[in-house]
Amino acid sequence: MFHLLPSILLVAASFLPPACHAEPLVSTSSAIGQPLTLHPIHLRDYEDALGLRRRAQEDFSDLDPGSQSQLIYGRPGDDGQLRFANMTLYAPSGLPIVLMERFEGLTSAVDCKGDDGEMSLTFSSKGAYEYALKIWGYINEDDDKQFLLVANHDGCGPSDERQPYKVSSVAEDSADLTIKMRTQVTEWSEVAGSYDLDFGKAIPQAGKFKPRGFWGDIANVGKDVLDAAQGDFDQTKSVTFGVNVGKAGEKTNIYKDDKGRFSIDCIDCYVAGSWQVQGHIVVENFVLQDLTLAASPSNFKAKLELEATVTASKSPATLQNSKELFSAPIPGAGIAVTGIFKLGATVSYEVGTSATFAGTATAQFGLEAGLPNAAKVVADVNNPDRSSATGWQGSSLTPNFKVTKLDASITLAAFSQPKIAFGVELVKVGNVDVAVTMKLPEISTTLSATYDPKGVCPSSTSKTGVKLENKATESLNLQIDLDLGDDNKKPSWSKTLLEYSQPLGDACFPLNIPGLGPADTSSTAAPPSGTSGTTPTPATCSPPGKTGICQKTSITCTGGAYMSGYCSGDNTIKCCPNAAPTAPEPPTAPKTCAPPGKTGICQKTSTACPGGAYISGYCPGDESVKCCPDAASAPAPKTCAPPGKTGICKKTSESCAGGAFISGYCPGDESVKCCPNPTTPVGSCKMKRDRFGKRIIAC
């Protein structure tokens, strides 16, 4: 098992104009598929389910028109998990909101079925009746005054949906404690122009609610959701949906050339596991202000095992090819709130290969990659800089290599690339596609047919065999495609969130490869006089740090003592090192690193860093190697100017020579504040005379 300890390279976002996205990664309609339509949940039942107490029954303020209202939606999926959406609807201009399900406990009857645009509410007490007349009666004073009534009651609008009504007047019937309202059925696309929406988990709101401690009676619309949750309800748990693509042990051809020289088959390629998804949407006046998706894997793994068969001539050949094995909507990942929004997801699985080869070979290669459950991808549609990938450093790789035939050389590279694409459709706002592409990972293998008289592989005496050099490269890319209409133009963009590589170590396979051996060294003497021919070229040898030739020990060795074990033949043939030692390889340039706003080099932390403190997380290797920022790359500190002072913005974890930090004069969070310069205030200086009687200013 190989555990990656990667150096994560954050790459600046590449903003692409809409013209570059004529072909989006996934269409919203295909991503959404057939979403699960969520049903309204009565706030009374929701509060009971969460152990929240409603206020006293005779507290009439639930009848007050307000500037906003909370709407909860939910429904169990086919897998038994609960899907939730929590919406805060903000009142349109001049149209305050009254939520019927909040005051239903004050009524004894509700009639929405009249075909004349009239709705009647019969109250259970005179106090509630008179309060409603008083608080709603203002709309009778002006024909232009109205309020928005949102109903979630049997007979009020379509089944399992909330129905908005515009109320333009109210009339009283004191004998029956009934209020008759002139109403107009309204579409959500007309009144839901400003809202916040959280999905993937239920989020209880603070404010009016007080703890209750146990479940109350479950009734009305949304009962199916709360029944399913009763006794096992975690309102903070994310929805998890399975991502299972391909079948273990199933064989699929990836590439086969038309001349039969080369073929690659997927003999065990699949993706398994699940993802947890949460989202947050902010819309103001039908313009998207914020859309953030957060996705985390759960027991997610991808396996890639390929078999390459080469029957080519000795002349090298190359190829590059990829194939999508699967693409379809993810069952249970889609949700919808009627008239407001839809969310869906598709998963695809692509396998790609490239190769350079000569000779003949049959080899199997691949690996199994697992993502840590702590990994997380955050896609912020409006702010690429706030999009991130964290917790991926714990990814694990289990390589698999097997060579059954090879007589020359071959280089193979392959990648396993699952992609999850989310489609979001916002009514009257537009469509957003968010695609997360994971190369998990790309593996590169170089196989070389090798001869060694002492044995190619440490575990075998075979003089011929195959040596492998392996490397894995992992990356995570994010692409956002926006189609929000002419009045809500935002650029589409893409960004590489992380990229790193890791050597997987070398491997060796002893194989009997006929014809592979050293050059003929049976004689180094000149041919007899009078005969034709040339002296055979002596075989070379390479003891550690040296080069030389294989020759008879009866010949003087110009490089000093003969060295045994590096030449074929009997004990009379040994390696004579060259007189001049092999020049050492030039030192390699240090690896560069680029933390935010800086440049630097990777070096041992035991070495002094001229640029200040070492920075973790930007260099490969263990904790003894970190990024030393260049002294010149550090940006000038931002200045600040509190009243009567000047200073610089610094981390509060650092010392401040000017005394106490001052809040409110620096950008960023509370960890960055203004450190005043240690100058003496002018007001503390006084005019005095020195001992010679001269006037001086003493501070």
mmCIF file of N, CA and C in Angstrom, residues 32-83:
data_model
loop_
_atom_site.group_PDB
_atom_site.id
_atom_site.type_symbol
_atom_site.label_atom_id
_atom_site.label_comp_id
_atom_site.label_asym_id
_atom_site.label_seq_id
_atom_site.Cartn_x
_atom_site.Cartn_y
_atom_site.Cartn_z
ATOM 1 N N ILE A 32 -29.931 16.441 -14.540
ATOM 2 C CA ILE A 32 -31.037 16.419 -13.594
ATOM 3 C C ILE A 32 -31.844 15.136 -13.716
ATOM 4 N N GLY A 33 -32.055 14.649 -14.951
ATOM 5 C CA GLY A 33 -32.799 13.407 -15.124
ATOM 6 C C GLY A 33 -34.199 13.516 -14.533
ATOM 7 N N GLN A 34 -34.583 12.550 -13.706
ATOM 8 C CA GLN A 34 -35.882 12.540 -13.039
ATOM 9 C C GLN A 34 -35.666 12.766 -11.547
ATOM 10 N N PRO A 35 -35.649 14.032 -11.091
ATOM 11 C CA PRO A 35 -35.359 14.287 -9.683
ATOM 12 C C PRO A 35 -36.515 13.889 -8.777
ATOM 13 N N LEU A 36 -36.200 13.710 -7.511
ATOM 14 C CA LEU A 36 -37.201 13.424 -6.490
ATOM 15 C C LEU A 36 -37.830 14.747 -6.060
ATOM 16 N N THR A 37 -39.145 14.906 -6.303
ATOM 17 C CA THR A 37 -39.826 16.142 -5.930
ATOM 18 C C THR A 37 -40.103 16.142 -4.432
ATOM 19 N N LEU A 38 -39.557 17.138 -3.740
ATOM 20 C CA LEU A 38 -39.738 17.242 -2.302
ATOM 21 C C LEU A 38 -41.109 17.823 -1.977
ATOM 22 N N HIS A 39 -41.688 17.374 -0.866
ATOM 23 C CA HIS A 39 -43.008 17.832 -0.441
ATOM 24 C C HIS A 39 -42.879 18.850 0.691
ATOM 25 N N PRO A 40 -43.852 19.739 0.798
ATOM 26 C CA PRO A 40 -43.818 20.690 1.914
ATOM 27 C C PRO A 40 -43.933 19.964 3.256
ATOM 28 N N ILE A 41 -43.219 20.442 4.229
ATOM 29 C CA ILE A 41 -43.323 19.952 5.598
ATOM 30 C C ILE A 41 -43.868 21.088 6.457
ATOM 31 N N HIS A 42 -44.983 20.832 7.139
ATOM 32 C CA HIS A 42 -45.544 21.842 8.030
ATOM 33 C C HIS A 42 -44.520 22.228 9.087
ATOM 34 N N LEU A 43 -44.382 23.527 9.300
ATOM 35 C CA LEU A 43 -43.425 23.981 10.291
ATOM 36 C C LEU A 43 -43.779 23.469 11.681
ATOM 37 N N ARG A 44 -45.067 23.317 11.990
ATOM 38 C CA ARG A 44 -45.446 22.764 13.287
ATOM 39 C C ARG A 44 -44.850 21.368 13.478
ATOM 40 N N ASP A 45 -44.984 20.544 12.454
ATOM 41 C CA ASP A 45 -44.476 19.165 12.539
ATOM 42 C C ASP A 45 -42.950 19.145 12.564
ATOM 43 N N TYR A 46 -42.351 20.045 11.778
ATOM 44 C CA TYR A 46 -40.891 20.132 11.719
ATOM 45 C C TYR A 46 -40.321 20.502 13.089
ATOM 46 N N GLU A 47 -40.944 21.473 13.739
ATOM 47 C CA GLU A 47 -40.483 21.884 15.067
ATOM 48 C C GLU A 47 -40.644 20.740 16.069
ATOM 49 N N ASP A 48 -41.766 20.036 15.991
ATOM 50 C CA ASP A 48 -41.970 18.897 16.875
ATOM 51 C C ASP A 48 -40.897 17.837 16.644
ATOM 52 N N ALA A 49 -40.605 17.573 15.371
ATOM 53 C CA ALA A 49 -39.630 16.534 15.038
ATOM 54 C C ALA A 49 -38.246 16.865 15.563
ATOM 55 N N LEU A 50 -37.917 18.155 15.612
ATOM 56 C CA LEU A 50 -36.602 18.568 16.088
ATOM 57 C C LEU A 50 -36.586 18.831 17.584
ATOM 58 N N GLY A 51 -37.725 18.628 18.251
ATOM 59 C CA GLY A 51 -37.781 18.916 19.675
ATOM 60 C C GLY A 51 -37.825 20.396 19.971
ATOM 61 N N LEU A 52 -38.459 21.179 19.065
ATOM 62 C CA LEU A 52 -38.580 22.620 19.250
ATOM 63 C C LEU A 52 -40.016 22.944 19.638
ATOM 64 N N ARG A 53 -40.190 23.788 20.643
ATOM 65 C CA ARG A 53 -41.517 24.108 21.160
ATOM 66 C C ARG A 53 -42.103 25.312 20.422
ATOM 67 N N ARG A 54 -43.345 25.191 20.027
ATOM 68 C CA ARG A 54 -44.059 26.349 19.477
ATOM 69 C C ARG A 54 -44.505 27.247 20.617
ATOM 70 N N ARG A 55 -44.757 28.471 20.269
ATOM 71 C CA ARG A 55 -45.215 29.404 21.287
ATOM 72 C C ARG A 55 -46.648 29.083 21.706
ATOM 73 N N ALA A 56 -47.147 29.816 22.692
ATOM 74 C CA ALA A 56 -48.487 29.554 23.220
ATOM 75 C C ALA A 56 -49.518 29.664 22.110
ATOM 76 N N GLN A 57 -50.551 28.828 22.181
ATOM 77 C CA GLN A 57 -51.563 28.744 21.133
ATOM 78 C C GLN A 57 -52.250 30.086 20.895
ATOM 79 N N GLU A 58 -52.420 30.889 21.946
ATOM 80 C CA GLU A 58 -53.134 32.148 21.810
ATOM 81 C C GLU A 58 -52.205 33.327 21.539
ATOM 82 N N ASP A 59 -50.981 33.071 21.125
ATOM 83 C CA ASP A 59 -50.078 34.139 20.709
ATOM 84 C C ASP A 59 -50.324 34.373 19.228
ATOM 85 N N PHE A 60 -50.920 35.516 18.893
ATOM 86 C CA PHE A 60 -51.444 35.725 17.541
ATOM 87 C C PHE A 60 -50.421 36.301 16.561
ATOM 88 N N SER A 61 -49.180 36.483 16.965
ATOM 89 C CA SER A 61 -48.236 37.161 16.063
ATOM 90 C C SER A 61 -47.926 36.342 14.813
ATOM 91 N N ASP A 62 -48.287 35.052 14.783
ATOM 92 C CA ASP A 62 -48.111 34.277 13.548
ATOM 93 C C ASP A 62 -49.015 34.780 12.432
ATOM 94 N N LEU A 63 -49.984 35.625 12.760
ATOM 95 C CA LEU A 63 -50.864 36.218 11.749
ATOM 96 C C LEU A 63 -50.248 37.461 11.125
ATOM 97 N N ASP A 64 -49.156 37.973 11.702
ATOM 98 C CA ASP A 64 -48.566 39.224 11.226
ATOM 99 C C ASP A 64 -47.922 39.038 9.854
ATOM 100 N N PRO A 65 -48.190 39.900 8.885
ATOM 101 C CA PRO A 65 -47.427 39.895 7.630
ATOM 102 C C PRO A 65 -45.964 40.231 7.930
ATOM 103 N N GLY A 66 -45.055 39.487 7.309
ATOM 104 C CA GLY A 66 -43.632 39.674 7.596
ATOM 105 C C GLY A 66 -42.801 39.863 6.346
ATOM 106 N N SER A 67 -41.540 40.205 6.561
ATOM 107 C CA SER A 67 -40.616 40.456 5.445
ATOM 108 C C SER A 67 -39.978 39.176 4.928
ATOM 109 N N GLN A 68 -40.109 38.060 5.663
ATOM 110 C CA GLN A 68 -39.530 36.799 5.216
ATOM 111 C C GLN A 68 -40.257 35.645 5.899
ATOM 112 N N SER A 69 -40.060 34.441 5.347
ATOM 113 C CA SER A 69 -40.696 33.267 5.928
ATOM 114 C C SER A 69 -39.874 32.032 5.599
ATOM 115 N N GLN A 70 -39.815 31.098 6.553
ATOM 116 C CA GLN A 70 -39.088 29.850 6.355
ATOM 117 C C GLN A 70 -40.019 28.793 5.787
ATOM 118 N N LEU A 71 -39.534 28.095 4.744
ATOM 119 C CA LEU A 71 -40.294 27.020 4.109
ATOM 120 C C LEU A 71 -39.417 25.769 4.108
ATOM 121 N N ILE A 72 -39.915 24.674 4.672
ATOM 122 C CA ILE A 72 -39.162 23.424 4.750
ATOM 123 C C ILE A 72 -39.777 22.414 3.782
ATOM 124 N N TYR A 73 -38.911 21.720 3.034
ATOM 125 C CA TYR A 73 -39.340 20.677 2.108
ATOM 126 C C TYR A 73 -38.540 19.411 2.399
ATOM 127 N N GLY A 74 -39.136 18.256 2.155
ATOM 128 C CA GLY A 74 -38.415 17.014 2.361
ATOM 129 C C GLY A 74 -39.178 15.818 1.846
ATOM 130 N N ARG A 75 -38.451 14.705 1.716
ATOM 131 C CA ARG A 75 -39.082 13.464 1.255
ATOM 132 C C ARG A 75 -38.065 12.332 1.357
ATOM 133 N N PRO A 76 -38.496 11.142 1.765
ATOM 134 C CA PRO A 76 -37.574 10.006 1.763
ATOM 135 C C PRO A 76 -37.296 9.542 0.336
ATOM 136 N N GLY A 77 -36.034 9.178 0.060
ATOM 137 C CA GLY A 77 -35.693 8.601 -1.229
ATOM 138 C C GLY A 77 -35.910 7.109 -1.240
ATOM 139 N N ASP A 78 -35.676 6.498 -2.403
ATOM 140 C CA ASP A 78 -35.846 5.047 -2.514
ATOM 141 C C ASP A 78 -34.881 4.280 -1.617
ATOM 142 N N ASP A 79 -33.746 4.932 -1.274
ATOM 143 C CA ASP A 79 -32.764 4.269 -0.421
ATOM 144 C C ASP A 79 -33.051 4.464 1.061
ATOM 145 N N GLY A 80 -34.186 5.111 1.397
ATOM 146 C CA GLY A 80 -34.546 5.317 2.787
ATOM 147 C C GLY A 80 -33.972 6.571 3.402
ATOM 148 N N GLN A 81 -33.033 7.237 2.710
ATOM 149 C CA GLN A 81 -32.471 8.471 3.228
ATOM 150 C C GLN A 81 -33.443 9.629 3.006
ATOM 151 N N LEU A 82 -33.345 10.629 3.877
ATOM 152 C CA LEU A 82 -34.209 11.796 3.775
ATOM 153 C C LEU A 82 -33.522 12.879 2.969
ATOM 154 N N ARG A 83 -34.248 13.437 2.009
ATOM 155 C CA ARG A 83 -33.778 14.597 1.260
ATOM 156 C C ARG A 83 -34.476 15.831 1.825
#
